PDB file of C-alpha atoms and ligand atoms in Angstrom:
ATOM      1  CA  UNK A   1     120.085  90.414  96.248  1.00 48.00           C
ATOM      2  CA  UNK A   2     120.565  88.813  99.625  1.00 53.00           C
ATOM      3  CA  UNK A   3     118.504  89.091 102.784  1.00 62.00           C
ATOM      4  CA  UNK A   4     114.788  89.421 103.283  1.00 78.00           C
ATOM      5  CA  UNK A   5     114.195  93.169 103.348  1.00 86.00           C
ATOM      6  CA  UNK A   6     112.104  95.043 100.768  1.00 93.00           C
ATOM      7  CA  UNK A   7     113.455  95.019  97.253  1.00 97.00           C
ATOM      8  CA  UNK A   8     114.464  98.495  96.122  1.00 98.00           C
ATOM      9  CA  UNK A   9     115.789  99.333  92.679  1.00 98.00           C
ATOM     10  CA  UNK A  10     118.016 102.325  92.024  1.00 98.00           C
ATOM     11  CA  UNK A  11     117.714 103.780  88.529  1.00 98.00           C
ATOM     12  CA  UNK A  12     121.264 103.471  87.223  1.00 98.00           C
ATOM     13  CA  UNK A  13     121.355 105.208  83.847  1.00 97.00           C
ATOM     14  CA  UNK A  14     123.356 108.262  84.937  1.00 94.00           C
ATOM     15  CA  UNK A  15     124.218 110.124  88.139  1.00 90.00           C
ATOM     16  CA  UNK A  16     124.910 109.234  91.762  1.00 91.00           C
ATOM     17  CA  UNK A  17     123.823 105.609  92.081  1.00 95.00           C
ATOM     18  CA  UNK A  18     126.336 104.032  94.482  1.00 95.00           C
ATOM     19  CA  UNK A  19     125.596 106.239  97.483  1.00 95.00           C
ATOM     20  CA  UNK A  20     121.912 105.290  97.375  1.00 97.00           C
ATOM     21  CA  UNK A  21     122.678 101.585  97.075  1.00 96.00           C
ATOM     22  CA  UNK A  22     125.034 101.756 100.057  1.00 96.00           C
ATOM     23  CA  UNK A  23     122.552 103.678 102.174  1.00 96.00           C
ATOM     24  CA  UNK A  24     119.635 101.376 101.303  1.00 97.00           C
ATOM     25  CA  UNK A  25     121.811  98.325 102.006  1.00 96.00           C
ATOM     26  CA  UNK A  26     122.621  99.758 105.434  1.00 96.00           C
ATOM     27  CA  UNK A  27     118.902 100.176 106.082  1.00 96.00           C
ATOM     28  CA  UNK A  28     118.343  96.479 105.373  1.00 95.00           C
ATOM     29  CA  UNK A  29     116.851  96.694 101.881  1.00 96.00           C
ATOM     30  CA  UNK A  30     117.712  94.287  99.088  1.00 96.00           C
ATOM     31  CA  UNK A  31     118.998  96.647  96.425  1.00 97.00           C
ATOM     32  CA  UNK A  32     119.526  96.287  92.708  1.00 97.00           C
ATOM     33  CA  UNK A  33     120.468  98.572  89.830  1.00 97.00           C
ATOM     34  CA  UNK A  34     117.739  99.301  87.276  1.00 98.00           C
ATOM     35  CA  UNK A  35     119.105  99.628  83.738  1.00 97.00           C
ATOM     36  CA  UNK A  36     116.745  97.548  81.607  1.00 97.00           C
ATOM     37  CA  UNK A  37     112.977  96.969  81.569  1.00 97.00           C
ATOM     38  CA  UNK A  38     113.336  93.483  83.092  1.00 97.00           C
ATOM     39  CA  UNK A  39     115.089  94.997  86.124  1.00 98.00           C
ATOM     40  CA  UNK A  40     111.715  96.497  87.107  1.00 97.00           C
ATOM     41  CA  UNK A  41     110.065  93.132  87.598  1.00 94.00           C
ATOM     42  CA  UNK A  42     111.545  92.243  90.964  1.00 92.00           C
ATOM     43  CA  UNK A  43     111.340  95.526  92.828  1.00 97.00           C
ATOM     44  CA  UNK A  44     108.885  96.853  95.422  1.00 97.00           C
ATOM     45  CA  UNK A  45     110.103 100.459  95.221  1.00 98.00           C
ATOM     46  CA  UNK A  46     112.545 102.607  93.284  1.00 98.00           C
ATOM     47  CA  UNK A  47     114.985 105.437  93.938  1.00 98.00           C
ATOM     48  CA  UNK A  48     115.684 107.936  91.184  1.00 98.00           C
ATOM     49  CA  UNK A  49     119.096 109.493  91.940  1.00 98.00           C
ATOM     50  CA  UNK A  50     120.511 112.903  91.179  1.00 96.00           C
ATOM     51  CA  UNK A  51     122.415 113.617  88.022  1.00 96.00           C
ATOM     52  CA  UNK A  52     121.275 115.507  84.963  1.00 96.00           C
ATOM     53  CA  UNK A  53     117.552 115.133  84.489  1.00 97.00           C
ATOM     54  CA  UNK A  54     117.657 115.931  80.746  1.00 97.00           C
ATOM     55  CA  UNK A  55     120.208 113.166  80.205  1.00 97.00           C
ATOM     56  CA  UNK A  56     118.314 110.678  82.385  1.00 97.00           C
ATOM     57  CA  UNK A  57     115.074 111.495  80.545  1.00 98.00           C
ATOM     58  CA  UNK A  58     116.763 110.872  77.199  1.00 97.00           C
ATOM     59  CA  UNK A  59     118.349 107.619  78.400  1.00 97.00           C
ATOM     60  CA  UNK A  60     114.972 106.358  79.639  1.00 98.00           C
ATOM     61  CA  UNK A  61     113.829 106.536  76.012  1.00 97.00           C
ATOM     62  CA  UNK A  62     117.053 105.092  74.587  1.00 97.00           C
ATOM     63  CA  UNK A  63     117.000 101.942  76.757  1.00 97.00           C
ATOM     64  CA  UNK A  64     113.236 101.482  76.504  1.00 97.00           C
ATOM     65  CA  UNK A  65     112.609 102.026  80.217  1.00 98.00           C
ATOM     66  CA  UNK A  66     110.202 104.959  80.041  1.00 98.00           C
ATOM     67  CA  UNK A  67     106.978 103.091  79.260  1.00 98.00           C
ATOM     68  CA  UNK A  68     107.521 100.113  81.602  1.00 98.00           C
ATOM     69  CA  UNK A  69     108.614 102.413  84.433  1.00 98.00           C
ATOM     70  CA  UNK A  70     105.589 104.652  83.835  1.00 98.00           C
ATOM     71  CA  UNK A  71     103.362 101.573  83.938  1.00 97.00           C
ATOM     72  CA  UNK A  72     104.809 100.486  87.307  1.00 97.00           C
ATOM     73  CA  UNK A  73     104.514 104.017  88.701  1.00 97.00           C
ATOM     74  CA  UNK A  74     100.862 104.193  87.599  1.00 96.00           C
ATOM     75  CA  UNK A  75     100.220 100.863  89.353  1.00 96.00           C
ATOM     76  CA  UNK A  76     101.468 102.541  92.547  1.00 96.00           C
ATOM     77  CA  UNK A  77     105.172 101.668  92.760  1.00 97.00           C
ATOM     78  CA  UNK A  78     106.576 103.721  95.670  1.00 98.00           C
ATOM     79  CA  UNK A  79     109.357 106.013  94.485  1.00 98.00           C
ATOM     80  CA  UNK A  80     111.819 108.480  95.927  1.00 98.00           C
ATOM     81  CA  UNK A  81     113.601 111.007  93.724  1.00 98.00           C
ATOM     82  CA  UNK A  82     116.547 113.164  94.791  1.00 98.00           C
ATOM     83  CA  UNK A  83     117.361 116.321  92.844  1.00 97.00           C
ATOM     84  CA  UNK A  84     117.259 115.229  89.174  1.00 98.00           C
ATOM     85  CA  UNK A  85     115.071 112.355  90.436  1.00 98.00           C
ATOM     86  CA  UNK A  86     112.597 114.854  91.875  1.00 98.00           C
ATOM     87  CA  UNK A  87     112.594 116.665  88.517  1.00 98.00           C
ATOM     88  CA  UNK A  88     111.667 113.373  86.820  1.00 98.00           C
ATOM     89  CA  UNK A  89     108.871 112.656  89.302  1.00 98.00           C
ATOM     90  CA  UNK A  90     107.331 116.128  89.207  1.00 98.00           C
ATOM     91  CA  UNK A  91     104.324 116.517  86.928  1.00 98.00           C
ATOM     92  CA  UNK A  92     105.574 119.878  85.621  1.00 98.00           C
ATOM     93  CA  UNK A  93     109.106 121.214  84.971  1.00 98.00           C
ATOM     94  CA  UNK A  94     110.235 124.773  84.346  1.00 98.00           C
ATOM     95  CA  UNK A  95     113.464 125.138  82.364  1.00 96.00           C
ATOM     96  CA  UNK A  96     113.436 121.606  80.952  1.00 96.00           C
ATOM     97  CA  UNK A  97     116.206 120.643  78.531  1.00 95.00           C
ATOM     98  CA  UNK A  98     115.129 120.212  74.891  1.00 94.00           C
ATOM     99  CA  UNK A  99     113.157 116.976  74.622  1.00 92.00           C
ATOM    100  CA  UNK A 100     113.113 116.412  78.395  1.00 96.00           C
ATOM    101  CA  UNK A 101     109.868 114.824  79.587  1.00 96.00           C
ATOM    102  CA  UNK A 102     108.960 114.091  83.185  1.00 96.00           C
ATOM    103  CA  UNK A 103     107.630 110.742  84.324  1.00 98.00           C
ATOM    104  CA  UNK A 104     105.370 112.542  86.765  1.00 98.00           C
ATOM    105  CA  UNK A 105     103.655 111.227  89.867  1.00 97.00           C
ATOM    106  CA  UNK A 106     104.116 114.182  92.197  1.00 98.00           C
ATOM    107  CA  UNK A 107     101.557 116.936  91.585  1.00 98.00           C
ATOM    108  CA  UNK A 108     104.093 119.751  91.679  1.00 98.00           C
ATOM    109  CA  UNK A 109     105.949 122.178  89.442  1.00 98.00           C
ATOM    110  CA  UNK A 110     109.722 122.289  89.880  1.00 98.00           C
ATOM    111  CA  UNK A 111     112.189 124.817  88.508  1.00 97.00           C
ATOM    112  CA  UNK A 112     115.525 123.369  87.426  1.00 97.00           C
ATOM    113  CA  UNK A 113     118.783 124.980  88.537  1.00 94.00           C
ATOM    114  CA  UNK A 114     116.885 127.374  90.774  1.00 94.00           C
ATOM    115  CA  UNK A 115     119.893 128.675  92.689  1.00 91.00           C
ATOM    116  CA  UNK A 116     122.327 131.104  91.064  1.00 83.00           C
ATOM    117  CA  UNK A 117     125.977 130.531  90.415  1.00 80.00           C
ATOM    118  CA  UNK A 118     127.263 131.469  93.852  1.00 77.00           C
ATOM    119  CA  UNK A 119     124.777 129.127  95.428  1.00 82.00           C
ATOM    120  CA  UNK A 120     124.997 126.246  92.998  1.00 87.00           C
ATOM    121  CA  UNK A 121     126.095 124.031  95.866  1.00 93.00           C
ATOM    122  CA  UNK A 122     125.395 124.640  99.523  1.00 93.00           C
ATOM    123  CA  UNK A 123     124.276 122.862 102.664  1.00 94.00           C
ATOM    124  CA  UNK A 124     121.492 123.881 105.006  1.00 94.00           C
ATOM    125  CA  UNK A 125     119.691 122.625 108.109  1.00 95.00           C
ATOM    126  CA  UNK A 126     115.971 122.364 107.458  1.00 96.00           C
ATOM    127  CA  UNK A 127     113.201 122.036 110.002  1.00 91.00           C
ATOM    128  CA  UNK A 128     110.744 119.233 109.235  1.00 93.00           C
ATOM    129  CA  UNK A 129     107.716 118.769 111.492  1.00 92.00           C
ATOM    130  CA  UNK A 130     107.118 115.357 109.903  1.00 94.00           C
ATOM    131  CA  UNK A 131     110.658 114.068 110.440  1.00 94.00           C
ATOM    132  CA  UNK A 132     111.237 115.715 113.821  1.00 93.00           C
ATOM    133  CA  UNK A 133     114.667 116.214 115.357  1.00 94.00           C
ATOM    134  CA  UNK A 134     117.419 116.690 114.440  1.00 95.00           C
ATOM    135  CA  UNK A 135     116.888 119.119 111.535  1.00 95.00           C
ATOM    136  CA  UNK A 136     117.466 117.723 108.050  1.00 96.00           C
ATOM    137  CA  UNK A 137     121.062 118.357 106.907  1.00 95.00           C
ATOM    138  CA  UNK A 138     120.569 118.943 103.210  1.00 95.00           C
ATOM    139  CA  UNK A 139     123.183 119.201 100.432  1.00 96.00           C
ATOM    140  CA  UNK A 140     121.975 121.172  97.408  1.00 96.00           C
ATOM    141  CA  UNK A 141     123.917 120.597  94.177  1.00 96.00           C
ATOM    142  CA  UNK A 142     122.629 122.610  91.196  1.00 95.00           C
ATOM    143  CA  UNK A 143     119.302 121.909  92.782  1.00 96.00           C
ATOM    144  CA  UNK A 144     115.738 122.513  91.665  1.00 97.00           C
ATOM    145  CA  UNK A 145     113.124 124.170  93.840  1.00 97.00           C
ATOM    146  CA  UNK A 146     109.429 123.398  94.072  1.00 98.00           C
ATOM    147  CA  UNK A 147     107.436 126.396  92.864  1.00 97.00           C
ATOM    148  CA  UNK A 148     103.878 125.048  93.099  1.00 97.00           C
ATOM    149  CA  UNK A 149     102.174 122.047  94.697  1.00 98.00           C
ATOM    150  CA  UNK A 150      98.752 120.466  94.260  1.00 98.00           C
ATOM    151  CA  UNK A 151      96.320 119.686  97.074  1.00 98.00           C
ATOM    152  CA  UNK A 152      97.522 116.079  97.468  1.00 98.00           C
ATOM    153  CA  UNK A 153     101.115 117.126  98.177  1.00 98.00           C
ATOM    154  CA  UNK A 154     102.563 117.315 101.655  1.00 98.00           C
ATOM    155  CA  UNK A 155     105.582 119.567 102.139  1.00 98.00           C
ATOM    156  CA  UNK A 156     108.117 117.699 104.306  1.00 98.00           C
ATOM    157  CA  UNK A 157     110.743 120.448 104.412  1.00 97.00           C
ATOM    158  CA  UNK A 158     111.158 123.995 103.140  1.00 96.00           C
ATOM    159  CA  UNK A 159     113.919 126.568 102.924  1.00 94.00           C
ATOM    160  CA  UNK A 160     113.893 129.313 105.570  1.00 91.00           C
ATOM    161  CA  UNK A 161     112.128 131.550 103.001  1.00 91.00           C
ATOM    162  CA  UNK A 162     109.298 129.016 102.751  1.00 93.00           C
ATOM    163  CA  UNK A 163     110.063 127.469  99.362  1.00 94.00           C
ATOM    164  CA  UNK A 164     109.414 123.696  99.497  1.00 97.00           C
ATOM    165  CA  UNK A 165     112.396 121.410  98.904  1.00 98.00           C
ATOM    166  CA  UNK A 166     111.020 118.069 100.156  1.00 98.00           C
ATOM    167  CA  UNK A 167     107.569 116.873  99.130  1.00 98.00           C
ATOM    168  CA  UNK A 168     105.424 113.776  99.291  1.00 98.00           C
ATOM    169  CA  UNK A 169     102.419 112.836  97.164  1.00 98.00           C
ATOM    170  CA  UNK A 170     101.004 109.500  98.261  1.00 97.00           C
ATOM    171  CA  UNK A 171     103.755 106.903  97.790  1.00 97.00           C
ATOM    172  CA  UNK A 172     106.047 109.338  95.960  1.00 98.00           C
ATOM    173  CA  UNK A 173     108.710 111.337  97.763  1.00 98.00           C
ATOM    174  CA  UNK A 174     110.974 113.969  96.243  1.00 98.00           C
ATOM    175  CA  UNK A 175     113.779 116.123  97.628  1.00 98.00           C
ATOM    176  CA  UNK A 176     115.616 118.951  95.858  1.00 98.00           C
ATOM    177  CA  UNK A 177     118.693 118.012  97.839  1.00 97.00           C
ATOM    178  CA  UNK A 178     120.907 114.970  98.315  1.00 96.00           C
ATOM    179  CA  UNK A 179     120.424 113.319 101.719  1.00 95.00           C
ATOM    180  CA  UNK A 180     122.817 110.503 100.746  1.00 92.00           C
ATOM    181  CA  UNK A 181     125.667 113.048 100.755  1.00 91.00           C
ATOM    182  CA  UNK A 182     125.164 114.170 104.352  1.00 92.00           C
ATOM    183  CA  UNK A 183     124.217 110.813 105.893  1.00 91.00           C
ATOM    184  CA  UNK A 184     120.576 111.811 106.285  1.00 96.00           C
ATOM    185  CA  UNK A 185     118.626 108.528 106.187  1.00 96.00           C
ATOM    186  CA  UNK A 186     115.066 109.495 107.070  1.00 97.00           C
ATOM    187  CA  UNK A 187     113.795 109.986 103.516  1.00 98.00           C
ATOM    188  CA  UNK A 188     115.024 106.553 102.439  1.00 98.00           C
ATOM    189  CA  UNK A 189     113.498 105.090 105.609  1.00 97.00           C
ATOM    190  CA  UNK A 190     110.234 106.788 104.724  1.00 97.00           C
ATOM    191  CA  UNK A 191     110.307 105.113 101.324  1.00 98.00           C
ATOM    192  CA  UNK A 192     111.004 101.718 102.925  1.00 97.00           C
ATOM    193  CA  UNK A 193     108.067 102.298 105.301  1.00 95.00           C
ATOM    194  CA  UNK A 194     105.824 102.562 102.254  1.00 93.00           C
ATOM    195  CA  UNK A 195     106.817  99.194 100.805  1.00 92.00           C
ATOM    196  CA  UNK A 196     104.708  96.123 101.409  1.00 67.00           C
TER     197      UNK A 196
HETATM  198  N1  LIG B 201     120.724 120.385  87.746  1.00 79.45           N
HETATM  199  C1  LIG B 201     120.368 119.009  87.558  1.00 79.45           C
HETATM  200  C2  LIG B 201     119.173 118.857  86.632  1.00 79.45           C
HETATM  201  O1  LIG B 201     118.582 119.803  86.259  1.00 79.45           O
HETATM  202  C3  LIG B 201     120.071 118.328  88.874  1.00 79.45           C
HETATM  203  C4  LIG B 201     121.307 118.306  89.723  1.00 79.45           C
HETATM  204  C5  LIG B 201     121.394 117.130  90.643  1.00 79.45           C
HETATM  205  O2  LIG B 201     120.702 116.118  90.485  1.00 79.45           O
HETATM  206  N2  LIG B 201     122.275 117.239  91.610  1.00 79.45           N
HETATM  207  O3  LIG B 201     118.814 117.797  86.282  1.00 79.45           O
END
């Protein structure tokens, strides 16, 4: 890790890791891949990428990362989850794979694979009063949707029908979609803003 920016780990067990590392590098962060418990020691924040949340959940157990990551999250480690990453950060999951357990941290319920076959992948422009102009260009890939949020959760963006797809709960951010696919950088910036 070179440079002097905040140190951000990207969970690298499965899924789209490289795009997040490239984007965070461009934003001036010092990035590293998180694969083992010791990789958690030197980070100020973490990104949980998209992929398959059931597989990532299982791998967290296999490599012994679940408990140490949970401990860091409970201490207040800022985190940003995209798609499967949001599913891992949500406190409650509908349609979980057998044995899938969330890490939690965002007081929300998400439904996996919420969009039907025809709409498994699509892009949309989303208004976000918090992020301002231009609208968020969001790529949804077999995406979840947020079906319920607790009082501490701020909705950063919603679909035109009002269903939330970007949420924030304290130092935790989650998006149903992949901003790293469309060059949208404001969610990663928001995470970096939360690091010491
Ligand atoms: N459908 C995946 C899941 O349930 C998420 C897809 C993604 O991360 N792009 O985990």
